[in-house]
Amino acid sequence: MEKLRLEFGGFSSQGVKGENQDAFAAYLPKDHYAESKGGVAALADGVSVCTRGREAAITCVTNFIQDYYQTPPTWTVKRAAGKVLHGLNRWCHGQHDYENDGHSQMITTFSGMIFKSTSGFIFHAGDSRVTRFQGGELEQLTKDHVSRQGGKNVLTRAIGIEAHLDVDFTNVQLQQKDLYVFTSDGVHEFLSNKIFKQLLTEAGSLEERATRIVNKALNLGSNDNLTCLIVEVKSLPLADLDEHSKQITRLAMPPALEVGMKLEGYRVLKTVFNGTRSSLYKVVNEEDGKVYGLKTPSQHYADDAVFLAGFLREEWVGQHIKHSNVMKIYKRKESARFMYHICEYIEGQTLRQWMVDNPTPNLEQVRAIISQVITALRVLQRKDMVHRDVKPENVMITHQGEVKLIDFGTVLVKALAETNSLPLEEVVVGAVHYIAPEYLIKHISSHQSDMFSLAMVTYEMLTGNLPFKAFSYQDYIPVSYSEWMYQPVNKYRADLPPWLDLTLRKALQPNPELRYQAYSEFLQDLSQPNKGMLRAVARRPLLERDPLLFYKALCIGQFVIICCLLAY
């Protein structure tokens, strides 16, 4: 099967200057990182008036590539590269020289591109450039951050100039045979598009063409350092298949298992559940005697590519999250022939069963559980993941009271979504009563979507009911946030403090912009009254605070007026 293949070629010259302050680098790993992180190319042009411009350029291109590959594979390219660039900017900006006006002496332009799957991600600050040569035409993909002052171009944006760095971010679709050309201003300021295209189409390796481009600019009067890096897209992977989807074609569906049966070295001790989507068994590994959970997909979904891709991705997600509040999933044997995964076996009960056993829990009991679920969800958030199926059935509570989040089959991995390598979801995923409104209406999900679902669970734990009228999504999809009509907590539990209703009402705002922005804010207000919200409620008119009391008072007032008129 075809993979991403890139070819690199570049050349750099100090030109008429005494020192070359340009730098470039490119890399495409040969291992699994080629698929999870892609290839990288970068060019930097150190500012010549700075005493450490050359150091800045070299540091940025080399560290950008090295550090990018150290970021978690679950992060989106934008998040990973952005974190690296902001870190480099802080470092460069902090290299002050008080003998030279006290400003940073490590300032450089930066133009970088990450080639992942069939997408290209460009990060740019300064006046170096990235240009695409496609179908015989040139297209400049970056904008020069300069202003014209006194007949010269003055940089308005670059790494190291200010403590905060604004980076231009562009996403492009890759095509086979594309050429991406990185140049410093010593090159592109002296070449016309006509000459540029001619030199790119001439015979020779990429390095030979880059060399000719640099030499041509030098011959045409370039008075600066000159650098040209060319990247050619030699081949691309299939855009609609990620690593785990590909396994669907080679792994067989396992049969229904019974106690005593074996599957690839795992002997079944107990059937935990047989559901419509999957089955879970308590098994023992006969090689080491350890007990695990073995989860298999249901035969009913043998032809459902979206479900099976999610099932296999669940294994990948579980292996990239290491936390005590998240169920562990272990890697299958390389020789495995069947589709299943091995997970931590959790002795305990689901939150749903806990709710049955505790129909009217106190607030402290609920907080103790919800705080641990929040811890698990924050782990996913840091990994650029959204669970999308937070419900009582997907929360386990051990006999020791430890909470574990389970079931990652619907998890949105943004690092996969950004390259369109996930199967198209034709229907919404997740339990219908807990789905966030923005997912139903706009088909978008974020950590605030998980927060909404968690608040639904919290409300249900406390009251035994849901805060909104249930929709039958098979028959009707709401089109407006106004269709979610919140029911106050005291409708079901008059013993709960009024400030708790304010907390849940905010966490359950149908419009995500009106919800809490962070889990910590929700947990804080779940632990103690939010005085700001209480003051805001106190300032609201009686009609808004308590419509029933308002109309009662209105009726009494009208009655008194009528009585007075009759007496008069």
XYZ file of C-alpha atoms in Angstrom:
568
model
C 0.000 0.000 0.000
C 1.281 3.445 -0.929
C 2.763 5.616 1.794
C 3.792 9.237 2.095
C 7.113 9.669 0.291
C 8.960 12.969 0.027
C 12.161 13.978 -1.691
C 14.277 16.880 -0.458
C 16.939 19.018 -2.083
C 18.413 22.319 -0.965
C 21.297 24.718 -1.232
C 22.434 27.734 0.793
C 25.064 30.419 0.158
C 26.380 33.345 2.164
C 26.486 35.319 -1.109
C 28.354 38.602 -0.876
C 28.100 38.643 2.929
C 30.788 37.472 5.288
C 28.518 35.034 7.177
C 25.545 32.890 6.214
C 22.723 33.485 8.672
C 20.240 31.285 6.800
C 19.478 27.712 7.834
C 17.282 24.924 6.507
C 16.476 21.346 7.448
C 14.112 18.583 6.338
C 13.257 15.141 7.655
C 10.916 12.225 6.951
C 11.169 9.376 9.475
C 11.192 5.791 8.273
C 9.371 4.294 11.261
C 5.790 4.689 12.548
C 6.355 8.415 13.042
C 6.023 8.863 9.267
C 2.328 8.059 9.626
C 1.564 9.561 13.028
C 3.651 12.745 12.697
C 4.554 13.058 8.990
C 7.561 14.781 7.399
C 8.922 18.261 8.145
C 10.729 20.963 6.183
C 11.815 24.336 7.584
C 13.801 27.413 6.595
C 14.903 30.321 8.760
C 16.633 33.585 7.884
C 18.467 35.152 10.828
C 18.234 38.937 11.095
C 21.629 40.354 10.144
C 21.555 43.335 12.545
C 21.463 40.889 15.467
C 24.721 39.510 16.801
C 23.249 35.986 17.072
C 21.063 35.828 13.961
C 22.824 32.747 12.606
C 22.428 30.942 15.921
C 18.732 31.842 15.995
C 18.145 30.408 12.502
C 20.009 27.154 13.184
C 18.354 26.724 16.583
C 14.866 27.217 15.204
C 15.036 24.823 12.244
C 16.807 22.032 14.119
C 14.897 22.298 17.387
C 11.584 22.699 15.586
C 12.028 19.315 13.933
C 13.468 17.573 16.984
C 10.883 18.928 19.403
C 7.926 18.364 17.070
C 8.620 14.624 17.022
C 8.654 14.609 20.828
C 5.084 15.910 21.091
C 2.301 13.369 21.752
C 1.027 11.603 18.605
C -2.525 12.390 19.727
C -1.981 16.152 19.374
C -3.060 17.941 16.222
C -0.278 19.295 14.030
C -1.397 22.837 14.784
C -1.222 22.308 18.535
C 2.080 20.408 18.462
C 3.922 22.774 16.111
C 2.407 25.817 17.803
C 3.667 24.702 21.205
C 7.171 24.159 19.808
C 7.298 27.516 18.021
C 6.053 29.459 21.026
C 8.691 27.759 23.148
C 11.414 28.692 20.639
C 10.129 32.242 20.531
C 10.298 32.581 24.312
C 13.867 31.302 24.263
C 15.015 33.596 21.454
C 13.240 36.628 22.870
C 14.922 36.079 26.209
C 18.444 36.302 24.770
C 18.978 39.999 25.506
C 22.249 41.841 25.056
C 22.302 45.019 27.115
C 25.379 46.256 25.281
C 23.321 46.258 22.068
C 20.226 48.313 22.984
C 19.028 45.640 25.423
C 16.989 43.852 22.732
C 17.061 40.177 21.808
C 19.997 39.262 19.620
C 18.344 36.047 18.390
C 15.740 37.066 15.821
C 14.901 35.038 12.742
C 12.176 34.496 10.192
C 10.649 31.048 10.075
C 8.784 29.133 7.380
C 7.987 25.524 8.212
C 5.735 22.881 6.718
C 4.555 19.541 8.033
C 3.495 16.910 5.493
C 1.075 14.479 7.124
C -1.093 11.985 5.262
C -2.543 13.988 2.355
C -2.416 17.354 4.100
C 0.224 20.053 4.386
C 0.396 22.388 7.394
C 2.357 25.630 6.999
C 3.645 27.759 9.907
C 5.118 31.115 9.026
C 6.476 34.344 10.526
C 8.667 36.828 8.646
C 9.608 37.350 4.999
C 11.029 33.960 4.038
C 8.527 32.179 1.792
C 6.838 28.914 0.914
C 5.744 28.658 -2.732
C 3.886 25.797 -4.392
C 4.702 24.730 -7.946
C 1.735 22.729 -9.193
C 0.584 22.084 -12.745
C 3.211 24.437 -14.136
C 2.025 27.373 -11.998
C 3.582 29.096 -8.980
C 1.507 30.068 -5.948
C 2.919 31.934 -2.976
C 1.437 30.298 0.134
C 2.860 32.654 2.773
C 2.555 36.370 3.368
C 5.608 38.607 3.851
C 5.452 40.256 7.271
C 7.247 43.468 6.376
C 6.620 47.193 6.137
C 8.369 49.546 3.760
C 10.428 52.137 5.662
C 13.011 54.421 4.054
C 13.234 52.313 0.932
C 13.845 49.118 2.934
C 11.697 46.227 4.105
C 11.470 46.091 7.892
C 10.247 42.891 9.568
C 6.999 43.294 11.484
C 6.867 39.711 12.676
C 9.555 37.092 13.374
C 10.705 34.708 16.049
C 12.339 36.550 18.939
C 11.023 40.066 18.249
C 8.316 40.043 20.932
C 7.378 37.877 23.891
C 4.207 36.797 22.094
C 4.458 35.248 18.633
C 1.686 35.411 16.044
C 2.150 32.560 13.595
C 0.336 32.326 10.268
C -1.190 28.872 9.888
C -2.273 27.468 6.520
C -3.640 24.044 5.628
C -3.293 22.760 2.043
C -4.186 19.521 0.283
C -1.181 17.690 -1.124
C -1.031 16.278 -4.619
C 1.461 13.898 -6.076
C 4.305 15.663 -7.960
C 3.733 18.946 -6.073
C 6.893 20.982 -5.464
C 7.043 23.105 -2.316
C 9.819 25.686 -2.545
C 11.207 27.409 0.565
C 13.288 30.538 -0.071
C 14.923 33.336 1.894
C 14.376 36.892 0.674
C 17.865 36.904 -0.833
C 16.418 34.570 -3.473
C 12.823 35.525 -4.188
C 13.438 39.287 -4.119
C 15.686 38.905 -7.185
C 13.876 36.322 -9.298
C 10.816 36.845 -11.472
C 8.142 34.135 -11.594
C 9.114 33.418 -15.195
C 12.725 32.670 -14.282
C 11.642 30.796 -11.171
C 9.374 28.450 -13.151
C 12.011 27.900 -15.804
C 14.608 26.866 -13.240
C 12.176 24.538 -11.452
C 11.290 22.693 -14.652
C 14.882 22.166 -15.805
C 16.343 18.670 -15.612
C 18.357 17.590 -12.604
C 17.943 16.571 -8.996
C 16.162 18.809 -6.508
C 19.517 19.827 -5.050
C 20.820 20.759 -8.497
C 17.736 22.847 -9.180
C 17.976 24.562 -5.784
C 21.631 25.350 -6.496
C 20.798 26.874 -9.894
C 18.057 29.000 -8.325
C 20.448 30.381 -5.686
C 23.205 31.063 -8.219
C 20.781 32.779 -10.597
C 19.575 35.142 -7.862
C 23.201 35.864 -6.946
C 24.041 36.643 -10.582
C 21.057 38.991 -10.760
C 22.445 41.140 -7.952
C 21.331 39.565 -4.675
C 23.168 41.243 -1.798
C 21.959 38.936 0.949
C 22.323 35.328 2.091
C 20.544 32.960 -0.282
C 18.771 29.691 0.502
C 16.428 27.451 -1.463
C 14.896 24.195 -0.234
C 12.663 22.119 -2.513
C 10.327 19.356 -1.367
C 8.670 17.054 -3.895
C 5.640 14.933 -3.007
C 6.521 11.579 -4.549
C 3.525 9.572 -3.320
C 0.582 9.869 -0.930
C -1.307 7.391 1.251
C -5.009 6.760 0.793
C -6.718 9.626 2.601
C -9.637 7.606 3.930
C -7.705 4.857 5.720
C -5.856 5.314 8.974
C -3.579 2.663 10.441
C -6.380 1.062 12.450
C -8.954 1.072 9.662
C -6.545 -0.955 7.519
C -6.646 -3.752 10.059
C -10.335 -4.322 9.292
C -9.423 -6.122 6.090
C -6.925 -8.526 7.691
C -8.419 -9.302 11.126
C -11.216 -11.868 11.382
C -14.307 -11.356 13.533
C -14.015 -13.588 16.609
C -16.787 -16.061 17.403
C -19.037 -15.794 20.443
C -17.093 -17.158 23.400
C -18.143 -19.304 26.347
C -16.517 -20.127 29.665
C -13.562 -22.452 29.114
C -13.000 -21.488 25.484
C -9.678 -19.996 24.352
C -8.837 -17.201 21.952
C -5.181 -16.800 21.010
C -3.856 -17.772 24.426
C -6.623 -16.229 26.548
C -8.987 -18.617 28.369
C -12.466 -17.346 29.240
C -13.277 -17.384 32.971
C -16.536 -15.446 32.868
C -18.861 -13.639 30.472
C -19.196 -10.133 31.892
C -21.754 -8.956 29.335
C -23.040 -9.655 25.858
C -24.318 -6.452 24.285
C -25.664 -5.560 20.858
C -22.385 -3.799 19.976
C -19.747 -5.783 21.838
C -19.035 -8.472 24.394
C -16.696 -8.442 27.378
C -15.115 -11.499 28.965
C -12.985 -12.062 32.028
C -10.001 -14.053 30.772
C -6.690 -15.394 31.969
C -3.522 -15.245 29.909
C -2.222 -18.811 30.026
C 1.356 -17.600 29.460
C 1.658 -15.452 32.609
C -1.484 -16.330 34.580
C -2.670 -12.692 34.723
C -6.353 -11.782 34.525
C -7.597 -9.319 31.893
C -10.741 -8.163 30.192
C -11.158 -9.285 26.570
C -13.518 -7.204 24.454
C -14.832 -8.381 21.083
C -17.070 -6.636 18.532
C -20.513 -7.997 17.845
C -21.122 -10.014 14.704
C -24.043 -7.639 14.019
C -21.481 -4.950 13.076
C -19.287 -7.104 10.844
C -20.077 -4.879 7.829
C -20.076 -1.528 9.641
C -16.724 0.064 8.736
C -17.286 3.098 11.001
C -18.005 0.926 14.050
C -15.092 -1.431 13.391
C -12.684 1.467 12.817
C -13.819 2.925 16.133
C -13.405 -0.430 17.848
C -9.806 -0.744 16.646
C -9.069 2.897 17.389
C -10.219 2.257 20.963
C -7.138 0.087 21.449
C -4.882 2.865 20.119
C -6.519 5.477 22.357
C -6.198 3.292 25.439
C -2.509 2.692 24.797
C -1.813 6.441 24.539
C -3.486 7.300 27.839
C -1.768 6.258 31.034
C -3.782 7.272 34.080
C -5.356 5.480 37.025
C -8.803 6.966 36.257
C -8.767 5.658 32.679
C -9.125 1.982 31.836
C -5.867 0.517 30.540
C -5.786 -1.210 27.165
C -2.850 -3.406 26.233
C -1.324 -4.062 22.841
C -2.462 -7.166 21.017
C 0.100 -9.689 19.853
C 1.577 -8.840 16.451
C 0.552 -12.308 15.314
C -3.101 -11.789 16.297
C -5.559 -13.002 13.660
C -8.795 -11.885 15.336
C -10.272 -8.493 16.124
C -10.373 -7.912 19.890
C -8.524 -6.010 22.546
C -7.123 -6.812 25.927
C -7.926 -4.393 28.714
C -7.627 -3.962 32.446
C -10.201 -6.094 34.255
C -12.059 -3.851 36.703
C -13.661 -5.419 39.745
C -16.602 -3.216 40.673
C -19.846 -1.794 39.306
C -20.952 0.699 36.689
C -22.064 4.149 37.749
C -25.534 3.171 36.505
C -25.699 0.366 39.077
C -24.322 2.733 41.741
C -27.168 5.131 40.966
C -29.683 2.312 41.391
C -28.124 1.469 44.761
C -27.965 5.166 45.804
C -31.171 6.845 44.547
C -30.813 9.995 46.699
C -27.071 10.493 47.316
C -25.712 13.471 49.169
C -23.674 16.084 47.357
C -20.382 14.896 48.840
C -20.867 11.382 47.448
C -21.584 12.769 43.983
C -18.625 15.152 44.092
C -16.246 12.336 45.031
C -17.192 10.456 41.864
C -17.537 13.390 39.473
C -14.161 14.852 40.473
C -12.467 11.613 39.378
C -14.362 11.556 36.075
C -13.222 15.136 35.505
C -9.629 14.043 36.132
C -10.015 11.385 33.433
C -11.620 13.793 30.963
C -8.863 16.338 31.515
C -6.340 13.659 30.548
C -8.212 13.207 27.254
C -8.384 16.971 26.768
C -4.614 17.282 27.136
C -4.259 14.576 24.480
C -6.521 16.469 22.035
C -9.291 13.897 22.398
C -13.032 14.130 23.044
C -14.739 11.090 24.585
C -18.209 11.815 23.102
C -19.969 9.064 25.069
C -19.885 10.097 28.722
C -22.753 8.280 30.417
C -23.268 6.206 33.594
C -22.628 2.943 31.739
C -19.147 4.132 30.724
C -17.982 4.916 34.252
C -16.794 2.080 36.490
C -16.386 2.294 40.267
C -14.061 -0.235 41.885
C -14.692 -1.854 45.252
C -12.129 0.604 46.650
C -14.074 3.615 45.327
C -11.709 4.420 42.445
C -13.443 5.701 39.330
C -12.386 4.594 35.838
C -13.585 5.969 32.516
C -14.101 3.210 29.938
C -15.177 2.662 26.307
C -13.173 4.690 23.789
C -14.923 3.512 20.626
C -16.433 6.931 19.913
C -13.436 9.022 20.986
C -12.635 11.838 18.575
C -8.871 11.909 18.000
C -8.242 15.338 16.519
C -4.833 14.298 15.198
C -6.634 11.816 12.914
C -9.577 14.075 12.130
C -7.352 16.896 10.829
C -6.091 14.736 7.956
C -9.547 13.346 7.049
C -8.299 9.862 7.929
C -11.416 8.917 9.900
C -14.403 7.148 8.304
C -17.382 9.432 7.646
C -19.916 9.291 10.478
C -23.341 9.335 8.887
C -25.139 9.294 12.243
C -24.307 10.878 15.571
C -22.378 8.760 18.045
C -22.956 8.504 21.767
C -25.974 7.903 24.009
C -28.907 10.011 22.811
C -29.875 11.479 26.191
C -26.352 12.711 26.972
C -25.227 14.146 23.616
C -24.213 17.805 23.636
C -26.489 20.095 21.553
C -23.634 21.476 19.419
C -22.815 17.959 18.233
C -26.405 17.343 17.195
C -26.895 20.733 15.534
C -23.451 21.548 14.111
C -21.699 18.172 14.327
C -18.786 19.661 16.281
C -17.306 18.337 19.511
C -14.899 19.694 22.107
C -14.098 19.147 25.770
C -17.146 21.319 26.510
C -19.280 18.668 24.821
C -17.955 16.111 27.301
C -18.597 18.634 30.074
C -22.240 18.900 29.032
C -22.593 15.105 29.106
C -20.891 14.964 32.493
C -23.251 17.614 33.865
C -26.161 15.511 32.593
C -24.758 12.572 34.534
C -24.283 14.744 37.643
C -27.869 15.994 37.477
C -29.166 12.447 37.035
C -27.078 11.151 39.946
C -28.616 13.752 42.224
C -32.230 13.596 41.046
C -32.764 10.321 39.219
C -34.038 12.346 36.281
C -32.663 14.186 33.252
C -32.729 18.005 33.111
C -34.236 18.177 29.613
C -37.119 16.552 27.829
C -35.769 13.567 25.924
C -35.629 13.837 22.130
C -36.214 10.888 19.847
C -33.252 11.616 17.586
C -34.173 8.931 15.107
C -37.322 10.895 14.281
C -36.259 14.472 14.985
C -33.020 16.439 15.302
C -33.318 19.793 17.094
C -32.301 22.811 15.049
C -31.952 25.422 17.792
C -30.404 25.618 21.259
C -33.697 27.076 22.503
C -35.316 23.647 22.220
C -33.486 22.473 25.356
C -35.681 23.577 28.290
C -33.871 23.148 31.617
C -35.782 21.811 34.641
C -34.561 23.151 38.042
C -33.026 20.641 40.435
C -35.460 21.546 43.229
C -38.265 20.137 41.100
C -36.983 16.717 42.197
C -34.796 17.423 45.259
C -35.963 20.279 47.474
C -33.239 19.411 49.996
C -30.396 20.449 47.679
C -28.955 23.977 48.047
C -30.227 26.582 45.524
C -26.683 27.536 44.454
C -26.184 24.010 43.102
C -28.893 24.627 40.540
C -26.977 27.670 39.248
C -23.897 25.489 38.775
C -25.712 22.757 36.893
C -27.704 25.241 34.839
C -24.469 26.855 33.601
C -22.735 23.545 32.868
C -25.852 22.474 30.960
C -26.203 25.582 28.830
C -27.193 24.338 25.359
C -24.960 26.978 23.773
C -21.349 25.925 24.532
C -20.218 29.561 24.582
C -22.317 30.079 27.728
C -20.984 27.015 29.540
C -17.963 26.777 31.816
C -14.781 27.073 29.795
C -12.797 24.661 31.972
C -13.520 21.549 34.028
C -11.835 23.181 37.021
C -14.453 25.961 37.014
C -17.286 23.438 37.022
C -15.709 21.412 39.830
C -15.036 24.555 41.874
C -18.675 25.663 41.648
C -19.817 22.133 42.390
C -17.849 22.321 45.641
C -18.981 25.718 46.941
C -21.361 28.549 46.010
C -20.241 30.889 43.247
C -20.793 34.279 44.861
C -20.636 36.079 41.535
C -23.516 34.020 40.124
C -25.500 34.470 43.339
C -25.102 38.265 43.149
C -26.105 38.247 39.496
C -29.273 36.316 40.330
C -30.109 38.675 43.195
C -29.918 41.660 40.812
C -32.275 40.091 38.289
C -35.939 41.206 38.273
C -38.360 39.016 40.207
C -39.993 37.979 36.928
C -36.734 36.301 35.871
C -35.752 34.962 39.291
C -39.112 33.407 40.172
C -41.845 33.792 37.548
C -44.379 31.883 39.679
C -43.824 34.146 42.696
C -44.025 37.197 40.424
C -47.423 36.209 39.027
C -48.691 35.312 42.501
C -47.690 38.757 43.738
C -49.263 40.328 40.660
C -52.538 38.519 41.280
C -52.556 39.521 44.949
C -51.895 43.116 43.985
C -54.716 43.087 41.459
C -57.024 41.533 44.030
C -56.189 44.241 46.586
C -56.794 46.980 43.998
C -60.161 45.485 43.032
C -61.196 45.230 46.696
C -60.241 48.850 47.283
C -62.195 49.994 44.242
C -65.268 48.041 45.367
C -64.999 49.490 48.886
C -64.705 52.991 47.463
